[in-house]
Backbone as JSON Lines, residues from 0, in Angstrom:
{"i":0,"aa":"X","n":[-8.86,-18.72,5.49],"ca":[-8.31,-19.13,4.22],"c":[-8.69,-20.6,3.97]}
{"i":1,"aa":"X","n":[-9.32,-20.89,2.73],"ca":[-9.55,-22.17,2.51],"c":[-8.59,-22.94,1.37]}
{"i":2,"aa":"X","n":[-8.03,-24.1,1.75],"ca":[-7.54,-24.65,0.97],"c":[-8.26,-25.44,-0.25]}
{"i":3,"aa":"X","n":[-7.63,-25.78,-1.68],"ca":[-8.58,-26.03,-2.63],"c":[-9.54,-27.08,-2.92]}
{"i":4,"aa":"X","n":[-8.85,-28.05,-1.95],"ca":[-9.48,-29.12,-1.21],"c":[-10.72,-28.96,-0.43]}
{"i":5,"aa":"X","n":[-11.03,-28.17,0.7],"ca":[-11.9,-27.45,1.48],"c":[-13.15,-27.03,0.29]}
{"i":6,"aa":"X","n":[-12.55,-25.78,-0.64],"ca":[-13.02,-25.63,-1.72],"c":[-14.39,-26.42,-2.14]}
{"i":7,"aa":"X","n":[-13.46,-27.5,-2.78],"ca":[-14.05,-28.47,-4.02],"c":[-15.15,-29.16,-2.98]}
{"i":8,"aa":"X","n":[-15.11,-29.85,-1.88],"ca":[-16.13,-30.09,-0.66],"c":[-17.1,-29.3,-1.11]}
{"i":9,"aa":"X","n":[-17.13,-28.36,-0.36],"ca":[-18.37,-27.18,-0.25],"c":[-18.84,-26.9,-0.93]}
{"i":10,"aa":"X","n":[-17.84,-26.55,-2.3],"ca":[-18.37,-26.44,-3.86],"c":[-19.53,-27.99,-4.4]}
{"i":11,"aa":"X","n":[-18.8,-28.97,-4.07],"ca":[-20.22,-30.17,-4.38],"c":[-21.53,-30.44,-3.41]}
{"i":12,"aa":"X","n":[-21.02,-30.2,-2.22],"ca":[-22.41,-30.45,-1.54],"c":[-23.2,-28.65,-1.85]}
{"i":13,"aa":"X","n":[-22.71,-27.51,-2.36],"ca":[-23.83,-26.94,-2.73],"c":[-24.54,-27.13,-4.03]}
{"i":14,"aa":"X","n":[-23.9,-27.9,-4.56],"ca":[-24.55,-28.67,-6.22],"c":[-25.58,-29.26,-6.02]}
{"i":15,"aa":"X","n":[-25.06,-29.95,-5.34],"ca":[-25.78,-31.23,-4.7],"c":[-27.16,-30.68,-4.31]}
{"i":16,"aa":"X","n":[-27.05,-29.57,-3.34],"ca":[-27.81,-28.79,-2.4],"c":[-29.13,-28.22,-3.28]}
{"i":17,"aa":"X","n":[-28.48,-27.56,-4.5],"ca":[-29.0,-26.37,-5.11],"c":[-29.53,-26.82,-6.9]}
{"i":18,"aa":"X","n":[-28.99,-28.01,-6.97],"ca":[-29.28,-28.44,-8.76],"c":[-29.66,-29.27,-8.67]}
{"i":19,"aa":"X","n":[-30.47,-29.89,-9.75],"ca":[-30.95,-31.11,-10.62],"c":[-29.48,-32.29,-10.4]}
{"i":20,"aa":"X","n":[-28.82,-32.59,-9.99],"ca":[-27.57,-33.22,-10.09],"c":[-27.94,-34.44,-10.76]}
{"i":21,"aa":"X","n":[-27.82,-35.25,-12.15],"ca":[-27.14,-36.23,-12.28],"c":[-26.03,-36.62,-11.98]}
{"i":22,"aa":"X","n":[-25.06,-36.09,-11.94],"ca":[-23.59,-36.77,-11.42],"c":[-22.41,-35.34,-11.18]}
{"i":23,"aa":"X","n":[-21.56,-35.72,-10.5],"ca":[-20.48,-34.34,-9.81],"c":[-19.49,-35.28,-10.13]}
{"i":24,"aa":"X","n":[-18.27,-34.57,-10.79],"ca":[-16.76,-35.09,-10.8],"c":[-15.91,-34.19,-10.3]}
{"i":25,"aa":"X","n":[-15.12,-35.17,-9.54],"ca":[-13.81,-34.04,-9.53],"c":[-12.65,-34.3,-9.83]}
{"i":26,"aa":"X","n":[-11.88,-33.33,-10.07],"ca":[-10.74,-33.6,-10.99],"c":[-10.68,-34.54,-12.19]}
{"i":27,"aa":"X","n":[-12.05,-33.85,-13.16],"ca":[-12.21,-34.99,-14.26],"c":[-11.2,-34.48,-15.56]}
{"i":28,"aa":"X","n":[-10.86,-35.18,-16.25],"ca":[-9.9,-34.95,-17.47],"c":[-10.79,-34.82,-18.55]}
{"i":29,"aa":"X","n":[-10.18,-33.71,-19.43],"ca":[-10.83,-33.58,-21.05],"c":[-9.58,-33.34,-21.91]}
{"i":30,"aa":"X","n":[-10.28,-33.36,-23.08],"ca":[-8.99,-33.29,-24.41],"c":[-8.18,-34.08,-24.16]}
{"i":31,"aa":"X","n":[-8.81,-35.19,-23.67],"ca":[-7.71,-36.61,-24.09],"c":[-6.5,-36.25,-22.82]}
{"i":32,"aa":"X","n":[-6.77,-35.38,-22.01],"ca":[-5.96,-35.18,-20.52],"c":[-4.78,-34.01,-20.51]}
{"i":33,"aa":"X","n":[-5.4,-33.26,-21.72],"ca":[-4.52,-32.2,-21.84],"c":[-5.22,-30.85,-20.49]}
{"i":34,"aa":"X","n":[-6.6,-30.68,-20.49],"ca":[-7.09,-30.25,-18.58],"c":[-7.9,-31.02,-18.2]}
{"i":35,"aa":"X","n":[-8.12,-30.61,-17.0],"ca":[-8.89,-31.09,-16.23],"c":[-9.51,-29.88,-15.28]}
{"i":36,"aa":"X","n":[-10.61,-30.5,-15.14],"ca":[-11.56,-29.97,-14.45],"c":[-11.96,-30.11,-13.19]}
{"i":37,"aa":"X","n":[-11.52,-28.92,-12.29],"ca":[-11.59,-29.23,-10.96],"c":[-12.66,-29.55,-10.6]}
{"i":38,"aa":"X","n":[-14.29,-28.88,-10.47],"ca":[-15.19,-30.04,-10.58],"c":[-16.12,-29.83,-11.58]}
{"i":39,"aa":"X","n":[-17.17,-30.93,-11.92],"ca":[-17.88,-31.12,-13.3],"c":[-18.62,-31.38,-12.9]}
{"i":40,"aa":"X","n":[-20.14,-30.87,-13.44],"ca":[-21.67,-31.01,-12.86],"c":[-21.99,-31.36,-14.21]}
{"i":41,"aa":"X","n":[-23.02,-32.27,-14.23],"ca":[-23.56,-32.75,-15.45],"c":[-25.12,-32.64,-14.57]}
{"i":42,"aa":"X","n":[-26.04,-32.2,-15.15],"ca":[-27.73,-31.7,-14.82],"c":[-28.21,-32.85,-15.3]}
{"i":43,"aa":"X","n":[-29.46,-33.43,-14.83],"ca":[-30.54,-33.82,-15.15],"c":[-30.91,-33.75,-16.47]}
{"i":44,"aa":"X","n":[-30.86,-32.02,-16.99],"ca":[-31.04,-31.65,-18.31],"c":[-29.76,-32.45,-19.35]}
{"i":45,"aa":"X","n":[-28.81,-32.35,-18.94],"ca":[-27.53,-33.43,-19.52],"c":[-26.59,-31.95,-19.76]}
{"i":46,"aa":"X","n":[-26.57,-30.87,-18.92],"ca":[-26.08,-29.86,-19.63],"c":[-24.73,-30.27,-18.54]}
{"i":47,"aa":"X","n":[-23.25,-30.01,-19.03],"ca":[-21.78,-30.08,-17.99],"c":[-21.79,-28.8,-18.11]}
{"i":48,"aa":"X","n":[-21.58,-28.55,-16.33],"ca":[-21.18,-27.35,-16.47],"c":[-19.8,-27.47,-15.36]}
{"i":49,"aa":"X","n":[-18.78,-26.65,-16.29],"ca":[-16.96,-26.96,-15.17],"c":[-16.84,-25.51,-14.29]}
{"i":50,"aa":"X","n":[-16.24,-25.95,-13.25],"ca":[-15.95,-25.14,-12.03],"c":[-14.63,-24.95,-12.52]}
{"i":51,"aa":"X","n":[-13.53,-24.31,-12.5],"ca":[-12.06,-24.14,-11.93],"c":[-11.99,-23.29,-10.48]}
{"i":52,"aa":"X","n":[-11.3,-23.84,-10.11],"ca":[-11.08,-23.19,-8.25],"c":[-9.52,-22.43,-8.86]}
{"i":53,"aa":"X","n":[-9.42,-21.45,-8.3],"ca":[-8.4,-20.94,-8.14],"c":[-7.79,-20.91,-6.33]}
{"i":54,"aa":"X","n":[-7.1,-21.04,-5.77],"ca":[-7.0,-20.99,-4.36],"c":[-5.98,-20.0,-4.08]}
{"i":55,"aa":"X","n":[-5.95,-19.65,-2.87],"ca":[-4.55,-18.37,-2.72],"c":[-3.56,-19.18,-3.01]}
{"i":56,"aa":"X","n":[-3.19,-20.52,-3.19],"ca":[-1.98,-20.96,-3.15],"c":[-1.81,-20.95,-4.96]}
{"i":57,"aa":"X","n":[-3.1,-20.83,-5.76],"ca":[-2.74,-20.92,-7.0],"c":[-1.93,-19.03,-7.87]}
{"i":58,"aa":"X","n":[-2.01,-19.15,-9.08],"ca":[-1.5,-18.4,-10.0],"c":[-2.96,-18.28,-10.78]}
{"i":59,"aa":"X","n":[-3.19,-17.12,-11.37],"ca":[-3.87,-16.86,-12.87],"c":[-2.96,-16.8,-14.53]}
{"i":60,"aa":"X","n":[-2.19,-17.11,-14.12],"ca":[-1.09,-17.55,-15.26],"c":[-1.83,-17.98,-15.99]}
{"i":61,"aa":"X","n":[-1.9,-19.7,-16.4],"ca":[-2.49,-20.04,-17.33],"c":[-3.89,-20.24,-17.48]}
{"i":62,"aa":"X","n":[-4.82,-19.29,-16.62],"ca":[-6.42,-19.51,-16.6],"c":[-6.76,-18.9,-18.07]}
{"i":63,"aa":"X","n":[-6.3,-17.73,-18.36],"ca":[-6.91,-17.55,-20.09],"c":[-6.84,-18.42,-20.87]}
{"i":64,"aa":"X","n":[-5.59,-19.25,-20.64],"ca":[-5.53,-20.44,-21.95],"c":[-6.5,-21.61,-21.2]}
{"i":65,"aa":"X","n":[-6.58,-21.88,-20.34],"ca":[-7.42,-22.95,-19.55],"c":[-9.18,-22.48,-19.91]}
{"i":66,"aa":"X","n":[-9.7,-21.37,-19.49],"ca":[-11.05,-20.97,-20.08],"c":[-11.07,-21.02,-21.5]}
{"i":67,"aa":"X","n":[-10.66,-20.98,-22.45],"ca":[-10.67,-21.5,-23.76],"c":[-10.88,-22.89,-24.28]}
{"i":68,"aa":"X","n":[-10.16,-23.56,-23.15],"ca":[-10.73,-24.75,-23.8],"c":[-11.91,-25.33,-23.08]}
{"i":69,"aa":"X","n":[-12.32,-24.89,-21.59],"ca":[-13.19,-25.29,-21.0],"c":[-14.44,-24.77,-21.97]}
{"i":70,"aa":"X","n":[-14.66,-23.51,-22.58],"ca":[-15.25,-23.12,-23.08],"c":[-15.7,-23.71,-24.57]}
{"i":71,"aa":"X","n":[-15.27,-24.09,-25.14],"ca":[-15.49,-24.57,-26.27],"c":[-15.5,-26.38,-25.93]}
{"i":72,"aa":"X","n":[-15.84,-26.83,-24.71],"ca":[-15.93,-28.04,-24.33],"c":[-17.29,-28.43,-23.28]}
{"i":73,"aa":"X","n":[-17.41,-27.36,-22.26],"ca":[-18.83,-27.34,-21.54],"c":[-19.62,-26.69,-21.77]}
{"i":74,"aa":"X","n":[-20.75,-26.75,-21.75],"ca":[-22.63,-25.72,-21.78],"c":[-21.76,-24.32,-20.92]}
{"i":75,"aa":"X","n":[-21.25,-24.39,-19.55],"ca":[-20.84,-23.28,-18.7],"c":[-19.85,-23.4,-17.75]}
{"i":76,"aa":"X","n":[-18.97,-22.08,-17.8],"ca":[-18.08,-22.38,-17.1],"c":[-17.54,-21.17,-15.79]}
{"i":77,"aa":"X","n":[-17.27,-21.52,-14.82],"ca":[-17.91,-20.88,-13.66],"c":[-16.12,-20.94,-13.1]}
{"i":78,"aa":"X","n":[-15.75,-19.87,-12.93],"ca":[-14.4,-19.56,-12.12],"c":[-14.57,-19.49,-10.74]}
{"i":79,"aa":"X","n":[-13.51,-19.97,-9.67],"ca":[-13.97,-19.5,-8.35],"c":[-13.13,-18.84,-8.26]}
{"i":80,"aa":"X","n":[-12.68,-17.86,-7.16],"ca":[-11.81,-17.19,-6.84],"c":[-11.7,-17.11,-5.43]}
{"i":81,"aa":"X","n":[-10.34,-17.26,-5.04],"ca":[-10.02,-16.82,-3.84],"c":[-10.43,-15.29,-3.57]}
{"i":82,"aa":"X","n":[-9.91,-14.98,-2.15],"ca":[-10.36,-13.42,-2.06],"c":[-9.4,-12.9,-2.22]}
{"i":83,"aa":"X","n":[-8.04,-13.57,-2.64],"ca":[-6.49,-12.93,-2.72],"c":[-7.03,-12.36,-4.0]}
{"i":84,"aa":"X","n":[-7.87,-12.65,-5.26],"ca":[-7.36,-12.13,-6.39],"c":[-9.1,-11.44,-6.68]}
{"i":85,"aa":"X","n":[-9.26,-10.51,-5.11],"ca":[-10.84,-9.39,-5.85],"c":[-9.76,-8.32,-5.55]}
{"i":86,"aa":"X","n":[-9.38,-8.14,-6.82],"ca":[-9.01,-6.3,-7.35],"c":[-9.8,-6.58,-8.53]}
{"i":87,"aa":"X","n":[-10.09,-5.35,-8.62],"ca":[-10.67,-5.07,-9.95],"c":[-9.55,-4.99,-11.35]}
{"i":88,"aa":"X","n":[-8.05,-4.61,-10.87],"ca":[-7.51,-5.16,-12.14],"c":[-6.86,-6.52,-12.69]}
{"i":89,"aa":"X","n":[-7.28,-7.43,-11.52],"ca":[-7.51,-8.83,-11.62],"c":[-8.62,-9.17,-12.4]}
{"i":90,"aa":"X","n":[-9.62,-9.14,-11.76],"ca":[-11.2,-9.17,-12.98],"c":[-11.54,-8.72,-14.31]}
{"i":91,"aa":"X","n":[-10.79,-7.69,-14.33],"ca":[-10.62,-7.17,-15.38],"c":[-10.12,-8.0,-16.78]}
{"i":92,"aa":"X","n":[-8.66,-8.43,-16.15],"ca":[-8.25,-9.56,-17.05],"c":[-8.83,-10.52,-17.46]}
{"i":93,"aa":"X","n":[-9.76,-11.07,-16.81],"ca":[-10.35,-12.24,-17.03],"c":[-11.65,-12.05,-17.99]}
{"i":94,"aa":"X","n":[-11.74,-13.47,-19.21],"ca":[-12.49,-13.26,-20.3],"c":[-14.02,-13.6,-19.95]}
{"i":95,"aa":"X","n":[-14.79,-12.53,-20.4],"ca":[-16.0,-11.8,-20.11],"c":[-17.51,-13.06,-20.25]}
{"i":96,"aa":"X","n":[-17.3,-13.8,-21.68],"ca":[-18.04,-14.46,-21.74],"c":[-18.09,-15.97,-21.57]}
């Protein structure tokens, strides 16, 4: 079990590893600090693209309203998931594009 901390690590050094990286944030704020973004890749190309980590210790409660605004704010936005939440009527819930 990884904590979300552990996570966000591994999650930047494979950025790092695997992209064009101009710059990695974590825990950066948008909408004036209404979310934040667990971590934020900004490319070479200048494209942000936001991570949210979900961890077993989190909820999917408010991730529909949270992908809405990530979405209409970054180029792409990339969910992680613990392995607590692979059911398929977990995935299911979650918005497609």
């Amino acid at each position: 079990m990884l904590n979300e901390i552990r996570v966000k690590c591994l999650l930047v050094d494979y950025l790092h590893e695997n992209f064009d990286v101009r710059t990695v944030g974590v825990e950066v704020p948008f909408l004036s600090g209404k979310r934040w973004a667990d971590v934020l890749l900004v490319t070479s190309r200048r494209e942000m693209i936001a991570f949210e980590i979900k961890s077993d210790h989190d909820s999917l409660r408010r991730l529909s309203h949270q992908l809405k605004d990530y979405t209409r704010t970054f180029n792409k936005v990339f969910v992680v998931l613990s392995d607590r939440f692979d059911e398929p009527r977990i995935l299911r819930g979650l918005p497609q594009s």
